Every structure is written in structure tokens, then in C-alpha cells.
Amino acid sequence: MTTMILVALAAAAATPQAQVEAAMADSAAGWNAGDLARFTALYAPDAVYVAGTEVARGKEAIAARYAKSFTGGTNSRGRLSFQPVMWRPLSAVHLLHVARWTLTPADGAAPQSGLTTLLFERRREGWRIISDHSS
């Protein structure tokens, strides 16, 4: 078997939590590489994002909200990481995931941190965020 087939089989056998964790790590890697498309690949086209008083509806609106941070092949807000806090399976195709996000600025300033509550839905293309509430 080729390496590509083995990787695909391993991903299919992984638990939903492991699949989502891998997708979130790739999204954070996109953020850290200044790649907006890679960062937002985890969002469903019809996702909803809520933070503070802002509501963004749809993946394009979510990407537009973040676009100003992605300049010159980097992210001006710092390095992003996620730490899982808790999981709750809601159905065979829905997972609730709470994580702590941390942004570590490149200039040595104090890191910023908060919580995000993500509702994932298993779709044909894989697990996708359909609702993101971050604080």
C-alpha cells in the first residue's frame, strides 16, 4: 500500500475527537503560517461565528473578519494554539468541543487567552465547525 492510502485509512479509523484535534492543529498551523484559507478550512460554508457583540454568518464572512490579521505571509496577532478543555458527543454527527485558545505575540508581549465553544458537524468532507462562540 502507498503511504497516502495508509494515512487515509488511519484517519478513517481515528476517533471523532482525534480527527477534530488533527483538523484544529492544522487550522492553527494555517494561522501561524499566515494562510487564511488553511485557517478557515475547518469552517462549514454556513458556519456562524459569535464574539463579543459581533456575529459573522458564513465562512466568507468569518474569513473577512480575520483577513486583516493575515499580512505578508504571517499573522500579525501572534502564534495561535489550542488546548482542549472538554468534549461532549451530541449525536453520531455532532460534537461539542470547548478549548482554550492562546495567542502569543512575536514581540514578547504577554499572551492573550480565552475560551471557544465549537459545534462540529460531520459532513462529506469531514468534521466542520458549524458554530463558534469565542471569548
PDB file of C-alpha atoms in Angstrom:
ATOM      1  CA  MET A   1       0.000   0.000   0.000  1.00  0.00           C
ATOM      2  CA  THR A   2       1.121   3.504  -0.669  1.00  0.00           C
ATOM      3  CA  THR A   3       1.749   5.941   2.154  1.00  0.00           C
ATOM      4  CA  MET A   4      -1.222   8.056   1.042  1.00  0.00           C
ATOM      5  CA  ILE A   5      -3.625   5.112   1.378  1.00  0.00           C
ATOM      6  CA  LEU A   6      -2.224   4.226   4.801  1.00  0.00           C
ATOM      7  CA  VAL A   7      -2.692   7.815   6.002  1.00  0.00           C
ATOM      8  CA  ALA A   8      -6.284   7.832   4.706  1.00  0.00           C
ATOM      9  CA  LEU A   9      -7.037   4.525   6.451  1.00  0.00           C
ATOM     10  CA  ALA A  10      -5.520   5.756   9.714  1.00  0.00           C
ATOM     11  CA  ALA A  11      -7.581   8.956   9.591  1.00  0.00           C
ATOM     12  CA  ALA A  12     -10.770   7.000   8.926  1.00  0.00           C
ATOM     13  CA  ALA A  13     -10.059   4.717  11.908  1.00  0.00           C
ATOM     14  CA  ALA A  14      -9.309   7.611  14.295  1.00  0.00           C
ATOM     15  CA  THR A  15     -11.915   8.647  16.836  1.00  0.00           C
ATOM     16  CA  PRO A  16     -14.013  11.736  16.046  1.00  0.00           C
ATOM     17  CA  GLN A  17     -12.141  13.626  18.781  1.00  0.00           C
ATOM     18  CA  ALA A  18      -8.773  12.694  17.248  1.00  0.00           C
ATOM     19  CA  GLN A  19      -9.992  13.747  13.788  1.00  0.00           C
ATOM     20  CA  VAL A  20     -11.173  17.116  15.133  1.00  0.00           C
ATOM     21  CA  GLU A  21      -7.962  17.632  17.135  1.00  0.00           C
ATOM     22  CA  ALA A  22      -5.899  16.992  13.988  1.00  0.00           C
ATOM     23  CA  ALA A  23      -8.063  19.413  11.982  1.00  0.00           C
ATOM     24  CA  MET A  24      -7.761  22.078  14.703  1.00  0.00           C
ATOM     25  CA  ALA A  25      -3.974  21.646  14.792  1.00  0.00           C
ATOM     26  CA  ASP A  26      -3.887  22.130  11.016  1.00  0.00           C
ATOM     27  CA  SER A  27      -6.099  25.222  11.319  1.00  0.00           C
ATOM     28  CA  ALA A  28      -3.760  26.707  13.942  1.00  0.00           C
ATOM     29  CA  ALA A  29      -0.794  25.865  11.703  1.00  0.00           C
ATOM     30  CA  GLY A  30      -2.534  27.812   8.933  1.00  0.00           C
ATOM     31  CA  TRP A  31      -2.943  30.790  11.265  1.00  0.00           C
ATOM     32  CA  ASN A  32       0.731  30.603  12.279  1.00  0.00           C
ATOM     33  CA  ALA A  33       1.835  30.354   8.629  1.00  0.00           C
ATOM     34  CA  GLY A  34      -0.277  33.349   7.607  1.00  0.00           C
ATOM     35  CA  ASP A  35      -2.512  31.144   5.427  1.00  0.00           C
ATOM     36  CA  LEU A  36      -6.106  32.366   5.812  1.00  0.00           C
ATOM     37  CA  ALA A  37      -7.582  29.634   3.575  1.00  0.00           C
ATOM     38  CA  ARG A  38      -5.924  26.906   5.628  1.00  0.00           C
ATOM     39  CA  PHE A  39      -7.000  28.531   8.906  1.00  0.00           C
ATOM     40  CA  THR A  40     -10.653  28.762   7.810  1.00  0.00           C
ATOM     41  CA  ALA A  41     -10.795  25.351   6.049  1.00  0.00           C
ATOM     42  CA  LEU A  42     -12.307  23.872   9.223  1.00  0.00           C
ATOM     43  CA  TYR A  43     -15.420  26.101   8.956  1.00  0.00           C
ATOM     44  CA  ALA A  44     -18.531  24.898   7.130  1.00  0.00           C
ATOM     45  CA  PRO A  45     -19.817  27.238   4.399  1.00  0.00           C
ATOM     46  CA  ASP A  46     -22.863  28.004   6.587  1.00  0.00           C
ATOM     47  CA  ALA A  47     -20.976  28.391   9.895  1.00  0.00           C
ATOM     48  CA  VAL A  48     -21.836  31.087  12.431  1.00  0.00           C
ATOM     49  CA  TYR A  49     -19.170  32.901  14.477  1.00  0.00           C
ATOM     50  CA  VAL A  50     -20.006  34.891  17.632  1.00  0.00           C
ATOM     51  CA  ALA A  51     -17.554  37.009  19.650  1.00  0.00           C
ATOM     52  CA  GLY A  52     -18.465  39.929  21.882  1.00  0.00           C
ATOM     53  CA  THR A  53     -21.210  41.850  20.090  1.00  0.00           C
ATOM     54  CA  GLU A  54     -20.250  40.540  16.636  1.00  0.00           C
ATOM     55  CA  VAL A  55     -21.988  37.811  14.635  1.00  0.00           C
ATOM     56  CA  ALA A  56     -20.500  36.623  11.337  1.00  0.00           C
ATOM     57  CA  ARG A  57     -22.663  34.354   9.190  1.00  0.00           C
ATOM     58  CA  GLY A  58     -20.974  32.075   6.681  1.00  0.00           C
ATOM     59  CA  LYS A  59     -17.394  31.025   6.057  1.00  0.00           C
ATOM     60  CA  GLU A  60     -16.746  34.017   3.771  1.00  0.00           C
ATOM     61  CA  ALA A  61     -17.843  36.488   6.462  1.00  0.00           C
ATOM     62  CA  ILE A  62     -15.713  34.674   9.049  1.00  0.00           C
ATOM     63  CA  ALA A  63     -12.691  34.802   6.717  1.00  0.00           C
ATOM     64  CA  ALA A  64     -13.307  38.521   6.056  1.00  0.00           C
ATOM     65  CA  ARG A  65     -13.345  39.146   9.812  1.00  0.00           C
ATOM     66  CA  TYR A  66      -9.881  37.587  10.167  1.00  0.00           C
ATOM     67  CA  ALA A  67      -8.351  38.761   6.862  1.00  0.00           C
ATOM     68  CA  LYS A  68      -6.811  41.951   8.280  1.00  0.00           C
ATOM     69  CA  SER A  69      -4.554  39.862  10.568  1.00  0.00           C
ATOM     70  CA  PHE A  70      -3.081  37.890   7.649  1.00  0.00           C
ATOM     71  CA  THR A  71      -0.412  40.040   6.030  1.00  0.00           C
ATOM     72  CA  GLY A  72       2.925  39.342   4.412  1.00  0.00           C
ATOM     73  CA  GLY A  73       2.823  35.560   4.925  1.00  0.00           C
ATOM     74  CA  THR A  74       2.312  35.821   8.673  1.00  0.00           C
ATOM     75  CA  ASN A  75      -0.347  36.636  11.245  1.00  0.00           C
ATOM     76  CA  SER A  76       0.068  39.981  12.954  1.00  0.00           C
ATOM     77  CA  ARG A  77      -1.818  38.893  16.091  1.00  0.00           C
ATOM     78  CA  GLY A  78       0.725  36.252  17.144  1.00  0.00           C
ATOM     79  CA  ARG A  79       1.091  32.486  17.310  1.00  0.00           C
ATOM     80  CA  LEU A  80      -2.157  30.530  17.899  1.00  0.00           C
ATOM     81  CA  SER A  81      -2.520  27.345  19.905  1.00  0.00           C
ATOM     82  CA  PHE A  82      -5.489  25.389  21.272  1.00  0.00           C
ATOM     83  CA  GLN A  83      -5.755  23.326  24.454  1.00  0.00           C
ATOM     84  CA  PRO A  84      -8.791  21.027  24.745  1.00  0.00           C
ATOM     85  CA  VAL A  85     -10.965  21.641  27.805  1.00  0.00           C
ATOM     86  CA  MET A  86     -13.866  19.230  27.253  1.00  0.00           C
ATOM     87  CA  TRP A  87     -15.782  17.181  24.686  1.00  0.00           C
ATOM     88  CA  ARG A  88     -19.418  16.164  24.511  1.00  0.00           C
ATOM     89  CA  PRO A  89     -20.773  13.943  21.726  1.00  0.00           C
ATOM     90  CA  LEU A  90     -24.271  15.206  20.894  1.00  0.00           C
ATOM     91  CA  SER A  91     -25.169  12.701  18.182  1.00  0.00           C
ATOM     92  CA  ALA A  92     -23.495  10.455  15.636  1.00  0.00           C
ATOM     93  CA  VAL A  93     -22.716  13.558  13.534  1.00  0.00           C
ATOM     94  CA  HIS A  94     -22.355  16.371  16.102  1.00  0.00           C
ATOM     95  CA  LEU A  95     -19.648  17.093  18.678  1.00  0.00           C
ATOM     96  CA  LEU A  96     -19.400  19.923  21.176  1.00  0.00           C
ATOM     97  CA  HIS A  97     -15.813  20.946  21.887  1.00  0.00           C
ATOM     98  CA  VAL A  98     -14.598  23.572  24.339  1.00  0.00           C
ATOM     99  CA  ALA A  99     -10.981  24.686  24.012  1.00  0.00           C
ATOM    100  CA  ARG A 100      -8.701  27.382  25.373  1.00  0.00           C
ATOM    101  CA  TRP A 101      -7.102  29.472  22.642  1.00  0.00           C
ATOM    102  CA  THR A 102      -3.836  31.305  23.262  1.00  0.00           C
ATOM    103  CA  LEU A 103      -2.234  33.978  21.107  1.00  0.00           C
ATOM    104  CA  THR A 104       1.459  34.519  21.820  1.00  0.00           C
ATOM    105  CA  PRO A 105       2.714  37.776  20.257  1.00  0.00           C
ATOM    106  CA  ALA A 106       6.067  37.686  18.462  1.00  0.00           C
ATOM    107  CA  ASP A 107       7.144  40.921  20.198  1.00  0.00           C
ATOM    108  CA  GLY A 108       7.350  39.251  23.630  1.00  0.00           C
ATOM    109  CA  ALA A 109       4.178  40.898  24.957  1.00  0.00           C
ATOM    110  CA  ALA A 110       2.011  38.914  27.354  1.00  0.00           C
ATOM    111  CA  PRO A 111      -0.055  36.169  25.694  1.00  0.00           C
ATOM    112  CA  GLN A 112      -3.803  36.604  25.274  1.00  0.00           C
ATOM    113  CA  SER A 113      -6.088  33.706  26.093  1.00  0.00           C
ATOM    114  CA  GLY A 114      -9.772  32.870  26.068  1.00  0.00           C
ATOM    115  CA  LEU A 115     -12.277  30.108  25.529  1.00  0.00           C
ATOM    116  CA  THR A 116     -14.029  28.894  22.421  1.00  0.00           C
ATOM    117  CA  THR A 117     -17.099  26.675  22.232  1.00  0.00           C
ATOM    118  CA  LEU A 118     -17.247  24.878  18.901  1.00  0.00           C
ATOM    119  CA  LEU A 119     -20.075  22.811  17.488  1.00  0.00           C
ATOM    120  CA  PHE A 120     -18.756  20.366  14.892  1.00  0.00           C
ATOM    121  CA  GLU A 121     -20.812  18.519  12.313  1.00  0.00           C
ATOM    122  CA  ARG A 122     -19.555  15.515  10.355  1.00  0.00           C
ATOM    123  CA  ARG A 123     -20.023  16.278   6.673  1.00  0.00           C
ATOM    124  CA  ARG A 124     -18.951  14.525   3.485  1.00  0.00           C
ATOM    125  CA  GLU A 125     -15.635  16.426   3.516  1.00  0.00           C
ATOM    126  CA  GLY A 126     -15.018  15.712   7.223  1.00  0.00           C
ATOM    127  CA  TRP A 127     -15.696  17.402  10.541  1.00  0.00           C
ATOM    128  CA  ARG A 128     -16.560  21.095  10.119  1.00  0.00           C
ATOM    129  CA  ILE A 129     -17.332  23.886  12.568  1.00  0.00           C
ATOM    130  CA  ILE A 130     -20.950  24.981  12.220  1.00  0.00           C
ATOM    131  CA  SER A 131     -20.964  27.253  15.284  1.00  0.00           C
ATOM    132  CA  ASP A 132     -18.069  29.075  17.001  1.00  0.00           C
ATOM    133  CA  HIS A 133     -18.540  31.204  20.098  1.00  0.00           C
ATOM    134  CA  SER A 134     -15.238  32.668  21.257  1.00  0.00           C
ATOM    135  CA  SER A 135     -14.419  34.937  24.163  1.00  0.00           C
TER     136      SER A 135
END
